[in-house]
PDB file of C-alpha atoms and ligand atoms in Angstrom:
ATOM      1  CA  MET J   1     128.546 112.098 113.741  1.00 55.00           C
ATOM      2  CA  SER J   2     125.989 112.651 110.864  1.00 64.00           C
ATOM      3  CA  ARG J   3     123.758 110.025 109.873  1.00 94.00           C
ATOM      4  CA  ILE J   4     123.605 108.599 106.352  1.00 98.00           C
ATOM      5  CA  ALA J   5     120.654 107.271 104.358  1.00 98.00           C
ATOM      6  CA  TYR J   6     120.736 105.485 101.321  1.00 98.00           C
ATOM      7  CA  VAL J   7     118.154 106.422  98.681  1.00 98.00           C
ATOM      8  CA  ASN J   8     117.882 104.658  95.508  1.00 98.00           C
ATOM      9  CA  GLY J   9     121.516 104.020  94.987  1.00 98.00           C
ATOM     10  CA  ARG J  10     122.722 107.144  96.592  1.00 98.00           C
ATOM     11  CA  TYR J  11     124.466 107.904 100.154  1.00 98.00           C
ATOM     12  CA  VAL J  12     123.066 111.248 101.239  1.00 98.00           C
ATOM     13  CA  PRO J  13     123.152 112.822 104.589  1.00 98.00           C
ATOM     14  CA  HIS J  14     120.035 111.812 106.507  1.00 96.00           C
ATOM     15  CA  ARG J  15     118.328 115.035 107.173  1.00 96.00           C
ATOM     16  CA  GLU J  16     118.365 115.470 103.167  1.00 96.00           C
ATOM     17  CA  ALA J  17     117.111 111.987 102.430  1.00 97.00           C
ATOM     18  CA  LYS J  18     113.967 112.502 100.451  1.00 97.00           C
ATOM     19  CA  VAL J  19     111.807 110.675  98.085  1.00 97.00           C
ATOM     20  CA  HIS J  20     109.211 111.976  95.457  1.00 98.00           C
ATOM     21  CA  VAL J  21     105.333 113.224  96.452  1.00 98.00           C
ATOM     22  CA  GLU J  22     104.290 110.369  93.877  1.00 98.00           C
ATOM     23  CA  ASP J  23     106.298 108.068  95.309  1.00 98.00           C
ATOM     24  CA  ARG J  24     103.637 104.958  96.036  1.00 98.00           C
ATOM     25  CA  GLY J  25     104.491 104.103  99.230  1.00 98.00           C
ATOM     26  CA  TYR J  26     103.591 107.675 100.298  1.00 98.00           C
ATOM     27  CA  GLN J  27     100.603 107.993  98.614  1.00 98.00           C
ATOM     28  CA  PHE J  28      99.043 104.466  98.837  1.00 98.00           C
ATOM     29  CA  SER J  29     101.318 102.679 101.203  1.00 98.00           C
ATOM     30  CA  ASP J  30     102.135 100.424  98.453  1.00 98.00           C
ATOM     31  CA  GLY J  31     105.441  98.787  99.448  1.00 98.00           C
ATOM     32  CA  ILE J  32     107.425  96.342 101.994  1.00 99.00           C
ATOM     33  CA  TYR J  33     109.882  96.567 104.348  1.00 99.00           C
ATOM     34  CA  GLU J  34     112.073  94.535 106.545  1.00 99.00           C
ATOM     35  CA  VAL J  35     113.972  95.510 109.845  1.00 98.00           C
ATOM     36  CA  VAL J  36     117.185  93.551 110.585  1.00 98.00           C
ATOM     37  CA  ALA J  37     119.105  93.638 113.768  1.00 98.00           C
ATOM     38  CA  LEU J  38     123.089  94.030 114.067  1.00 98.00           C
ATOM     39  CA  ALA J  39     124.996  92.431 116.931  1.00 98.00           C
ATOM     40  CA  ASN J  40     128.605  93.159 117.086  1.00 97.00           C
ATOM     41  CA  GLY J  41     128.714  94.367 113.297  1.00 97.00           C
ATOM     42  CA  ARG J  42     126.697  91.607 112.118  1.00 98.00           C
ATOM     43  CA  PHE J  43     123.259  91.007 110.539  1.00 98.00           C
ATOM     44  CA  VAL J  44     121.150  88.706 112.672  1.00 98.00           C
ATOM     45  CA  ASP J  45     119.337  85.911 110.688  1.00 98.00           C
ATOM     46  CA  LEU J  46     120.209  88.119 107.636  1.00 98.00           C
ATOM     47  CA  GLU J  47     119.248  85.284 105.275  1.00 98.00           C
ATOM     48  CA  PRO J  48     115.621  84.447 106.434  1.00 98.00           C
ATOM     49  CA  HIS J  49     114.867  88.279 106.615  1.00 99.00           C
ATOM     50  CA  LEU J  50     116.189  88.500 103.268  1.00 99.00           C
ATOM     51  CA  ASP J  51     113.759  85.563 102.328  1.00 99.00           C
ATOM     52  CA  ARG J  52     110.508  87.186 103.686  1.00 99.00           C
ATOM     53  CA  LEU J  53     111.798  90.510 101.920  1.00 99.00           C
ATOM     54  CA  GLU J  54     111.332  88.742  98.523  1.00 98.00           C
ATOM     55  CA  ARG J  55     108.421  87.166  99.582  1.00 99.00           C
ATOM     56  CA  SER J  56     106.486  90.033 100.217  1.00 99.00           C
ATOM     57  CA  LEU J  57     107.794  91.828  97.189  1.00 98.00           C
ATOM     58  CA  ARG J  58     106.316  88.554  95.324  1.00 98.00           C
ATOM     59  CA  GLU J  59     102.935  88.612  96.936  1.00 98.00           C
ATOM     60  CA  LEU J  60     102.826  92.350  95.906  1.00 98.00           C
ATOM     61  CA  ARG J  61     104.122  91.932  92.682  1.00 98.00           C
ATOM     62  CA  ILE J  62     106.891  94.440  93.043  1.00 98.00           C
ATOM     63  CA  ALA J  63     109.893  93.809  91.192  1.00 98.00           C
ATOM     64  CA  MET J  64     113.275  93.094  93.148  1.00 98.00           C
ATOM     65  CA  PRO J  65     115.419  96.014  92.356  1.00 98.00           C
ATOM     66  CA  THR J  66     118.671  94.227  92.323  1.00 98.00           C
ATOM     67  CA  THR J  67     120.364  90.933  93.041  1.00 98.00           C
ATOM     68  CA  ARG J  68     120.205  89.921  96.623  1.00 98.00           C
ATOM     69  CA  ALA J  69     124.174  90.047  96.944  1.00 98.00           C
ATOM     70  CA  ALA J  70     123.935  93.685  95.636  1.00 98.00           C
ATOM     71  CA  LEU J  71     121.462  94.546  98.467  1.00 98.00           C
ATOM     72  CA  VAL J  72     123.618  93.212 100.843  1.00 98.00           C
ATOM     73  CA  LEU J  73     126.529  95.069  99.705  1.00 98.00           C
ATOM     74  CA  ALA J  74     124.413  98.231  99.915  1.00 98.00           C
ATOM     75  CA  MET J  75     123.043  97.087 103.362  1.00 98.00           C
ATOM     76  CA  GLU J  76     126.479  96.884 104.484  1.00 98.00           C
ATOM     77  CA  GLU J  77     127.409 100.132 103.169  1.00 98.00           C
ATOM     78  CA  VAL J  78     125.117 101.832 105.174  1.00 98.00           C
ATOM     79  CA  VAL J  79     125.681 100.303 108.344  1.00 98.00           C
ATOM     80  CA  GLY J  80     129.334 100.916 107.798  1.00 98.00           C
ATOM     81  CA  ARG J  81     128.671 104.626 106.904  1.00 98.00           C
ATOM     82  CA  ASN J  82     126.847 105.014 110.134  1.00 98.00           C
ATOM     83  CA  ARG J  83     129.238 102.957 112.467  1.00 97.00           C
ATOM     84  CA  VAL J  84     126.714 100.531 113.550  1.00 98.00           C
ATOM     85  CA  ARG J  85     127.821  97.550 115.672  1.00 98.00           C
ATOM     86  CA  ASP J  86     124.750  97.158 117.669  1.00 97.00           C
ATOM     87  CA  GLY J  87     121.350  98.209 116.118  1.00 98.00           C
ATOM     88  CA  ILE J  88     119.087  98.102 113.348  1.00 98.00           C
ATOM     89  CA  ILE J  89     119.065  98.480 109.607  1.00 98.00           C
ATOM     90  CA  TYR J  90     115.717  99.651 108.052  1.00 98.00           C
ATOM     91  CA  VAL J  91     115.131  98.515 104.577  1.00 98.00           C
ATOM     92  CA  GLN J  92     112.282  99.785 102.665  1.00 98.00           C
ATOM     93  CA  MET J  93     110.755  99.028  98.921  1.00 99.00           C
ATOM     94  CA  THR J  94     108.256 100.821  97.337  1.00 99.00           C
ATOM     95  CA  ARG J  95     106.545  99.969  93.587  1.00 98.00           C
ATOM     96  CA  GLY J  96     107.952 103.171  92.265  1.00 98.00           C
ATOM     97  CA  VAL J  97     106.869 106.871  91.258  1.00 98.00           C
ATOM     98  CA  ALA J  98     104.050 107.569  88.892  1.00 98.00           C
ATOM     99  CA  PRO J  99     100.983 109.870  88.416  1.00 98.00           C
ATOM    100  CA  ARG J 100      98.574 109.116  91.308  1.00 98.00           C
ATOM    101  CA  ASP J 101      96.288 106.002  89.603  1.00 98.00           C
ATOM    102  CA  HIS J 102      95.541 103.105  92.369  1.00 98.00           C
ATOM    103  CA  ALA J 103      96.545 100.706  89.676  1.00 98.00           C
ATOM    104  CA  PHE J 104      99.944  99.645  89.166  1.00 98.00           C
ATOM    105  CA  PRO J 105     101.471 102.048  86.984  1.00 98.00           C
ATOM    106  CA  ALA J 106     102.968 100.299  83.237  1.00 95.00           C
ATOM    107  CA  ARG J 107     106.386 101.038  83.987  1.00 93.00           C
ATOM    108  CA  ALA J 108     107.646 101.402  87.565  1.00 93.00           C
ATOM    109  CA  ARG J 109     111.030 101.499  89.343  1.00 98.00           C
ATOM    110  CA  THR J 110     111.394  99.855  92.467  1.00 98.00           C
ATOM    111  CA  GLN J 111     112.321 102.771  95.088  1.00 98.00           C
ATOM    112  CA  VAL J 112     114.537 101.866  97.852  1.00 98.00           C
ATOM    113  CA  VAL J 113     115.599 103.367 101.382  1.00 98.00           C
ATOM    114  CA  MET J 114     117.547 102.265 103.747  1.00 98.00           C
ATOM    115  CA  THR J 115     118.674 103.850 107.347  1.00 98.00           C
ATOM    116  CA  ALA J 116     120.518 102.111 110.289  1.00 98.00           C
ATOM    117  CA  LYS J 117     121.427 103.485 113.592  1.00 97.00           C
ATOM    118  CA  SER J 118     122.584 102.332 117.072  1.00 97.00           C
ATOM    119  CA  THR J 119     120.272 100.916 119.677  1.00 97.00           C
ATOM    120  CA  LYS J 120     120.742 100.968 123.571  1.00 97.00           C
ATOM    121  CA  PRO J 121     120.238  97.840 125.485  1.00 96.00           C
ATOM    122  CA  HIS J 122     116.853  97.373 126.700  1.00 97.00           C
ATOM    123  CA  PRO J 123     116.379  99.057 130.086  1.00 98.00           C
ATOM    124  CA  ALA J 124     117.173  96.343 133.157  1.00 97.00           C
ATOM    125  CA  LYS J 125     113.693  97.192 134.485  1.00 98.00           C
ATOM    126  CA  TYR J 126     112.040  95.235 131.578  1.00 97.00           C
ATOM    127  CA  GLU J 127     114.108  92.327 132.192  1.00 95.00           C
ATOM    128  CA  GLU J 128     113.439  92.109 136.297  1.00 97.00           C
ATOM    129  CA  ASP J 129     109.916  93.162 135.959  1.00 98.00           C
ATOM    130  CA  GLY J 130     108.524  92.511 132.473  1.00 98.00           C
ATOM    131  CA  VAL J 131     106.492  94.862 130.817  1.00 98.00           C
ATOM    132  CA  LYS J 132     102.432  95.848 130.109  1.00 98.00           C
ATOM    133  CA  ALA J 133     100.728  95.205 127.742  1.00 99.00           C
ATOM    134  CA  VAL J 134      97.315  96.425 126.645  1.00 99.00           C
ATOM    135  CA  THR J 135      94.660  94.747 124.195  1.00 99.00           C
ATOM    136  CA  VAL J 136      93.136  96.485 120.939  1.00 98.00           C
ATOM    137  CA  PRO J 137      90.641  95.129 118.603  1.00 98.00           C
ATOM    138  CA  GLU J 138      91.868  93.522 115.509  1.00 98.00           C
ATOM    139  CA  ILE J 139      91.129  95.540 112.634  1.00 98.00           C
ATOM    140  CA  ARG J 140      93.541  94.903 110.243  1.00 98.00           C
ATOM    141  CA  TRP J 141      93.431  93.302 106.722  1.00 98.00           C
ATOM    142  CA  HIS J 142      93.818  89.475 105.802  1.00 98.00           C
ATOM    143  CA  ARG J 143      97.408  89.511 104.239  1.00 98.00           C
ATOM    144  CA  CYS J 144      99.368  90.498 107.856  1.00 98.00           C
ATOM    145  CA  ASP J 145     101.569  87.815 106.519  1.00 98.00           C
ATOM    146  CA  ILE J 146     103.227  90.487 104.171  1.00 99.00           C
ATOM    147  CA  LYS J 147     105.405  93.064 105.573  1.00 99.00           C
ATOM    148  CA  SER J 148     103.677  96.095 103.930  1.00 98.00           C
ATOM    149  CA  VAL J 149     104.381  99.293 105.153  1.00 98.00           C
ATOM    150  CA  SER J 150     100.604  99.781 105.749  1.00 98.00           C
ATOM    151  CA  LEU J 151     101.055 100.105 109.091  1.00 98.00           C
ATOM    152  CA  LEU J 152      98.128 102.425 110.082  1.00 98.00           C
ATOM    153  CA  PRO J 153      96.370  99.845 112.578  1.00 98.00           C
ATOM    154  CA  ASN J 154      99.885  99.322 114.178  1.00 99.00           C
ATOM    155  CA  VAL J 155     100.307 102.880 114.276  1.00 98.00           C
ATOM    156  CA  LEU J 156      96.951 103.384 116.229  1.00 98.00           C
ATOM    157  CA  ALA J 157      97.589  99.946 118.740  1.00 99.00           C
ATOM    158  CA  LYS J 158     101.017 101.140 119.597  1.00 99.00           C
ATOM    159  CA  GLN J 159      99.743 104.736 120.437  1.00 98.00           C
ATOM    160  CA  ALA J 160      96.949 103.270 122.629  1.00 98.00           C
ATOM    161  CA  ALA J 161      99.953 101.205 124.064  1.00 98.00           C
ATOM    162  CA  ARG J 162     102.123 104.323 124.915  1.00 98.00           C
ATOM    163  CA  GLU J 163      98.916 106.123 126.114  1.00 98.00           C
ATOM    164  CA  GLY J 164      97.989 103.155 128.496  1.00 98.00           C
ATOM    165  CA  GLY J 165     101.616 103.173 130.251  1.00 98.00           C
ATOM    166  CA  ALA J 166     102.203  99.899 128.016  1.00 98.00           C
ATOM    167  CA  TYR J 167     104.861  98.781 125.777  1.00 98.00           C
ATOM    168  CA  GLU J 168     102.990  96.596 123.332  1.00 99.00           C
ATOM    169  CA  ALA J 169      99.678  96.739 122.162  1.00 99.00           C
ATOM    170  CA  ILE J 170      98.116  93.307 121.471  1.00 99.00           C
ATOM    171  CA  PHE J 171      95.601  92.745 118.603  1.00 99.00           C
ATOM    172  CA  VAL J 172      92.645  90.618 119.769  1.00 99.00           C
ATOM    173  CA  THR J 173      89.686  89.442 117.280  1.00 98.00           C
ATOM    174  CA  PRO J 174      86.156  89.639 118.057  1.00 98.00           C
ATOM    175  CA  ASP J 175      85.774  86.174 119.364  1.00 98.00           C
ATOM    176  CA  GLY J 176      88.636  87.063 121.920  1.00 98.00           C
ATOM    177  CA  VAL J 177      91.530  85.081 119.968  1.00 98.00           C
ATOM    178  CA  VAL J 178      94.839  86.645 120.241  1.00 98.00           C
ATOM    179  CA  THR J 179      96.748  87.396 116.668  1.00 98.00           C
ATOM    180  CA  GLU J 180      99.933  89.389 117.536  1.00 99.00           C
ATOM    181  CA  GLY J 181     101.275  92.318 118.943  1.00 99.00           C
ATOM    182  CA  SER J 182     101.337  95.703 117.015  1.00 99.00           C
ATOM    183  CA  SER J 183     104.929  95.159 116.079  1.00 99.00           C
ATOM    184  CA  SER J 184     105.602  91.747 117.766  1.00 99.00           C
ATOM    185  CA  ASN J 185     104.323  87.915 117.695  1.00 99.00           C
ATOM    186  CA  ALA J 186     102.604  87.029 120.911  1.00 99.00           C
ATOM    187  CA  TRP J 187     103.599  83.530 123.007  1.00 99.00           C
ATOM    188  CA  ILE J 188     102.262  82.219 126.459  1.00 98.00           C
ATOM    189  CA  VAL J 189     103.510  79.551 128.545  1.00 98.00           C
ATOM    190  CA  THR J 190     100.269  77.473 129.720  1.00 97.00           C
ATOM    191  CA  ARG J 191      99.850  75.981 133.343  1.00 94.00           C
ATOM    192  CA  ASP J 192     101.279  72.492 132.047  1.00 94.00           C
ATOM    193  CA  GLY J 193     104.732  74.332 130.758  1.00 95.00           C
ATOM    194  CA  LYS J 194     103.891  74.092 126.994  1.00 97.00           C
ATOM    195  CA  LEU J 195     105.194  77.253 124.836  1.00 98.00           C
ATOM    196  CA  VAL J 196     102.093  78.382 122.411  1.00 98.00           C
ATOM    197  CA  THR J 197     101.975  80.914 119.425  1.00 98.00           C
ATOM    198  CA  ARG J 198     100.045  80.823 116.776  1.00 98.00           C
ATOM    199  CA  ALA J 199     100.885  79.078 113.608  1.00 98.00           C
ATOM    200  CA  LEU J 200     101.518  81.030 110.640  1.00 98.00           C
ATOM    201  CA  SER J 201      98.629  82.133 108.536  1.00 98.00           C
ATOM    202  CA  ASN J 202      97.848  85.148 106.733  1.00 98.00           C
ATOM    203  CA  GLU J 203      96.539  86.642 109.890  1.00 98.00           C
ATOM    204  CA  ILE J 204     100.124  87.472 111.340  1.00 98.00           C
ATOM    205  CA  LEU J 205     103.316  88.595 110.360  1.00 99.00           C
ATOM    206  CA  GLY J 206     105.832  85.360 109.973  1.00 98.00           C
ATOM    207  CA  GLY J 207     108.475  86.747 112.487  1.00 99.00           C
ATOM    208  CA  ILE J 208     111.496  85.813 112.102  1.00 99.00           C
ATOM    209  CA  THR J 209     112.701  86.060 115.950  1.00 99.00           C
ATOM    210  CA  ARG J 210     109.686  84.025 116.386  1.00 99.00           C
ATOM    211  CA  GLN J 211     111.111  81.150 114.238  1.00 98.00           C
ATOM    212  CA  THR J 212     114.857  81.536 115.659  1.00 98.00           C
ATOM    213  CA  LEU J 213     113.197  81.349 119.359  1.00 98.00           C
ATOM    214  CA  MET J 214     111.117  78.269 118.320  1.00 98.00           C
ATOM    215  CA  ASP J 215     113.909  76.668 117.477  1.00 98.00           C
ATOM    216  CA  ILE J 216     115.873  77.261 120.254  1.00 98.00           C
ATOM    217  CA  ALA J 217     112.978  76.501 122.639  1.00 98.00           C
ATOM    218  CA  ARG J 218     112.630  72.958 121.119  1.00 98.00           C
ATOM    219  CA  GLU J 219     116.816  72.366 121.210  1.00 98.00           C
ATOM    220  CA  GLU J 220     116.145  73.402 124.967  1.00 97.00           C
ATOM    221  CA  GLY J 221     113.531  70.463 125.268  1.00 97.00           C
ATOM    222  CA  VAL J 222     110.549  72.885 125.730  1.00 97.00           C
ATOM    223  CA  GLU J 223     107.497  71.671 123.952  1.00 98.00           C
ATOM    224  CA  VAL J 224     106.074  74.385 121.318  1.00 98.00           C
ATOM    225  CA  GLU J 225     102.613  74.185 120.316  1.00 98.00           C
ATOM    226  CA  GLU J 226     101.720  76.273 117.073  1.00 98.00           C
ATOM    227  CA  ARG J 227      97.814  77.065 117.449  1.00 98.00           C
ATOM    228  CA  PRO J 228      95.586  80.095 118.228  1.00 98.00           C
ATOM    229  CA  PHE J 229      95.299  81.102 121.766  1.00 98.00           C
ATOM    230  CA  THR J 230      92.487  83.161 123.721  1.00 98.00           C
ATOM    231  CA  LEU J 231      93.073  86.392 125.455  1.00 98.00           C
ATOM    232  CA  ALA J 232      91.123  84.566 128.511  1.00 98.00           C
ATOM    233  CA  GLU J 233      93.891  82.208 127.747  1.00 98.00           C
ATOM    234  CA  ALA J 234      96.783  84.179 128.329  1.00 98.00           C
ATOM    235  CA  ARG J 235      95.585  86.423 131.303  1.00 98.00           C
ATOM    236  CA  GLN J 236      95.401  83.100 133.070  1.00 97.00           C
ATOM    237  CA  ALA J 237      98.940  81.935 131.722  1.00 98.00           C
ATOM    238  CA  ARG J 238     101.929  81.101 133.460  1.00 98.00           C
ATOM    239  CA  GLU J 239     103.956  83.177 131.498  1.00 98.00           C
ATOM    240  CA  ALA J 240     103.736  85.690 128.400  1.00 98.00           C
ATOM    241  CA  PHE J 241     105.939  87.089 126.336  1.00 98.00           C
ATOM    242  CA  VAL J 242     106.135  88.766 122.700  1.00 99.00           C
ATOM    243  CA  THR J 243     108.938  88.403 120.348  1.00 99.00           C
ATOM    244  CA  SER J 244     110.845  90.879 117.536  1.00 99.00           C
ATOM    245  CA  THR J 245     113.566  91.927 115.983  1.00 98.00           C
ATOM    246  CA  THR J 246     113.648  94.676 118.587  1.00 98.00           C
ATOM    247  CA  SER J 247     112.129  93.164 121.452  1.00 98.00           C
ATOM    248  CA  TYR J 248     113.930  89.955 121.146  1.00 98.00           C
ATOM    249  CA  ALA J 249     111.750  87.891 123.856  1.00 98.00           C
ATOM    250  CA  MET J 250     110.110  90.644 126.107  1.00 98.00           C
ATOM    251  CA  PRO J 251     108.616  89.052 128.724  1.00 98.00           C
ATOM    252  CA  VAL J 252     104.773  90.644 129.545  1.00 98.00           C
ATOM    253  CA  THR J 253     103.623  90.627 133.277  1.00 98.00           C
ATOM    254  CA  GLN J 254     100.644  92.496 132.814  1.00 98.00           C
ATOM    255  CA  ILE J 255      97.814  92.331 130.378  1.00 98.00           C
ATOM    256  CA  ASP J 256      95.296  95.131 130.483  1.00 98.00           C
ATOM    257  CA  ASP J 257      94.120  94.977 134.062  1.00 98.00           C
ATOM    258  CA  ALA J 258      95.259  91.283 134.837  1.00 98.00           C
ATOM    259  CA  VAL J 259      98.571  90.336 136.422  1.00 98.00           C
ATOM    260  CA  ILE J 260     100.384  87.368 134.632  1.00 98.00           C
ATOM    261  CA  ALA J 261     101.019  84.681 137.431  1.00 97.00           C
ATOM    262  CA  ASN J 262     103.161  86.799 140.464  1.00 97.00           C
ATOM    263  CA  GLY J 263     103.532  89.589 138.087  1.00 98.00           C
ATOM    264  CA  LYS J 264     107.176  88.568 137.621  1.00 98.00           C
ATOM    265  CA  PRO J 265     109.109  87.757 134.210  1.00 98.00           C
ATOM    266  CA  GLY J 266     108.716  83.444 134.536  1.00 97.00           C
ATOM    267  CA  THR J 267     111.502  80.906 134.244  1.00 97.00           C
ATOM    268  CA  ILE J 268     110.889  79.881 130.610  1.00 98.00           C
ATOM    269  CA  SER J 269     110.485  83.498 129.317  1.00 98.00           C
ATOM    270  CA  ARG J 270     113.699  84.487 131.215  1.00 98.00           C
ATOM    271  CA  ARG J 271     115.776  81.523 129.955  1.00 98.00           C
ATOM    272  CA  LEU J 272     114.692  81.765 126.325  1.00 98.00           C
ATOM    273  CA  ARG J 273     115.183  85.560 126.330  1.00 98.00           C
ATOM    274  CA  GLN J 274     119.334  84.742 127.240  1.00 98.00           C
ATOM    275  CA  SER J 275     119.317  81.951 125.008  1.00 98.00           C
ATOM    276  CA  TYR J 276     117.840  84.330 122.404  1.00 98.00           C
ATOM    277  CA  ILE J 277     120.574  87.244 123.474  1.00 98.00           C
ATOM    278  CA  ALA J 278     123.636  84.428 123.276  1.00 98.00           C
ATOM    279  CA  TYR J 279     122.283  83.615 119.819  1.00 98.00           C
ATOM    280  CA  MET J 280     122.583  87.197 118.405  1.00 98.00           C
ATOM    281  CA  ALA J 281     125.825  87.561 119.874  1.00 96.00           C
ATOM    282  CA  ARG J 282     126.611  84.535 117.842  1.00 95.00           C
ATOM    283  CA  ALA J 283     125.489  85.700 114.657  1.00 87.00           C
TER     284      ALA J 283
HETATM  285  N1  LIG C   1     108.147  94.734 113.410  1.00 80.14           N
HETATM  286  N2  LIG C   1     104.464  90.984 113.880  1.00 80.14           N
HETATM  287  C1  LIG C   1     104.187  92.394 113.559  1.00 80.14           C
HETATM  288  C2  LIG C   1     103.220  93.079 113.259  1.00 80.14           C
HETATM  289  C3  LIG C   1     105.724  93.022 113.212  1.00 80.14           C
HETATM  290  O1  LIG C   1     105.604  94.195 112.812  1.00 80.14           O
HETATM  291  C4  LIG C   1     106.719  92.495 113.501  1.00 80.14           C
HETATM  292  C5  LIG C   1     108.327  93.017 113.213  1.00 80.14           C
HETATM  293  C6  LIG C   1     106.717  91.389 113.897  1.00 80.14           C
HETATM  294  C7  LIG C   1     107.810  90.424 114.379  1.00 80.14           C
HETATM  295  O2  LIG C   1     108.911  90.028 113.279  1.00 80.14           O
HETATM  296  P1  LIG C   1     110.323  89.931 113.661  1.00 80.14           P
HETATM  297  O3  LIG C   1     110.686  88.977 114.601  1.00 80.14           O
HETATM  298  O4  LIG C   1     110.810  89.504 111.957  1.00 80.14           O
HETATM  299  O5  LIG C   1     110.970  91.391 113.801  1.00 80.14           O
HETATM  300  C8  LIG C   1     105.656  90.521 114.094  1.00 80.14           C
HETATM  301  C9  LIG C   1     109.326  95.108 112.983  1.00 80.14           C
HETATM  302  C10 LIG C   1     110.291  94.786 113.999  1.00 80.14           C
HETATM  303  C11 LIG C   1     108.940  96.500 112.813  1.00 80.14           C
HETATM  304  O6  LIG C   1     107.821  97.337 112.581  1.00 80.14           O
HETATM  305  O7  LIG C   1     109.525  97.584 113.429  1.00 80.14           O
END
């Protein structure tokens, strides 16, 4: 089946979907995006994703191009035309098309692009053995709370993971503190069974999966602490995992050369992953 993309109000064959060379997203990465999962044909956590999208736009003073309701209708249309039941939709908005000048153009029309695709379940091996992560120096800017398309450090980090035979790269500050993954939030379970993830700030993206997982954990009686943790603490942790729209809760059993605990996904990571998958199925 040929795929269909959405480009500024038009539904076009994916291979013909194009934007202007002077799109500011292309020239300045002057734009934002969202990735929303679909389970059984329904969006998972749609409202929080749209809240974050609108917040990212506001922070960059990019105009929301339509009403939220109209955007959702277009999102549903993209999903329908691509016959996605289990997969993701990608929504990108950039400041507009204008002659190249760093400052905002006087008149700009927000450009909207959307694609949707089906995704396969994660390999069973990930669940059984967990995944490896590598660490990379935190070199990003101080507005990581904005879901900007400016992802070059994240691209380099993920490539380092790929080349290191790892699933994810984790950013670590010069003083040894973990911020987050290249496209995920990072968590550990301490020796005394507490779930720890960084508090929200401008240094990390406020993951939607992070929030949902935190709510699920608390409902299940797991104590959650929102505080920074160091790489040294992560290496010594009882369990580690990362969360994102596409990874759900993914157990991490090795960080660089350090095997976490006995090298198998821990009980809390496993349980929360299952609970999250069940939550998605109820979306
Ligand atoms: N990335 N941190 C970063 C830097 C991310 O890029 C992402 C998501 C997350 C997790 O956010 P959420 O739980 O809302 O997906 C944290 C998406 C999936 C991506 O870029 O493809």
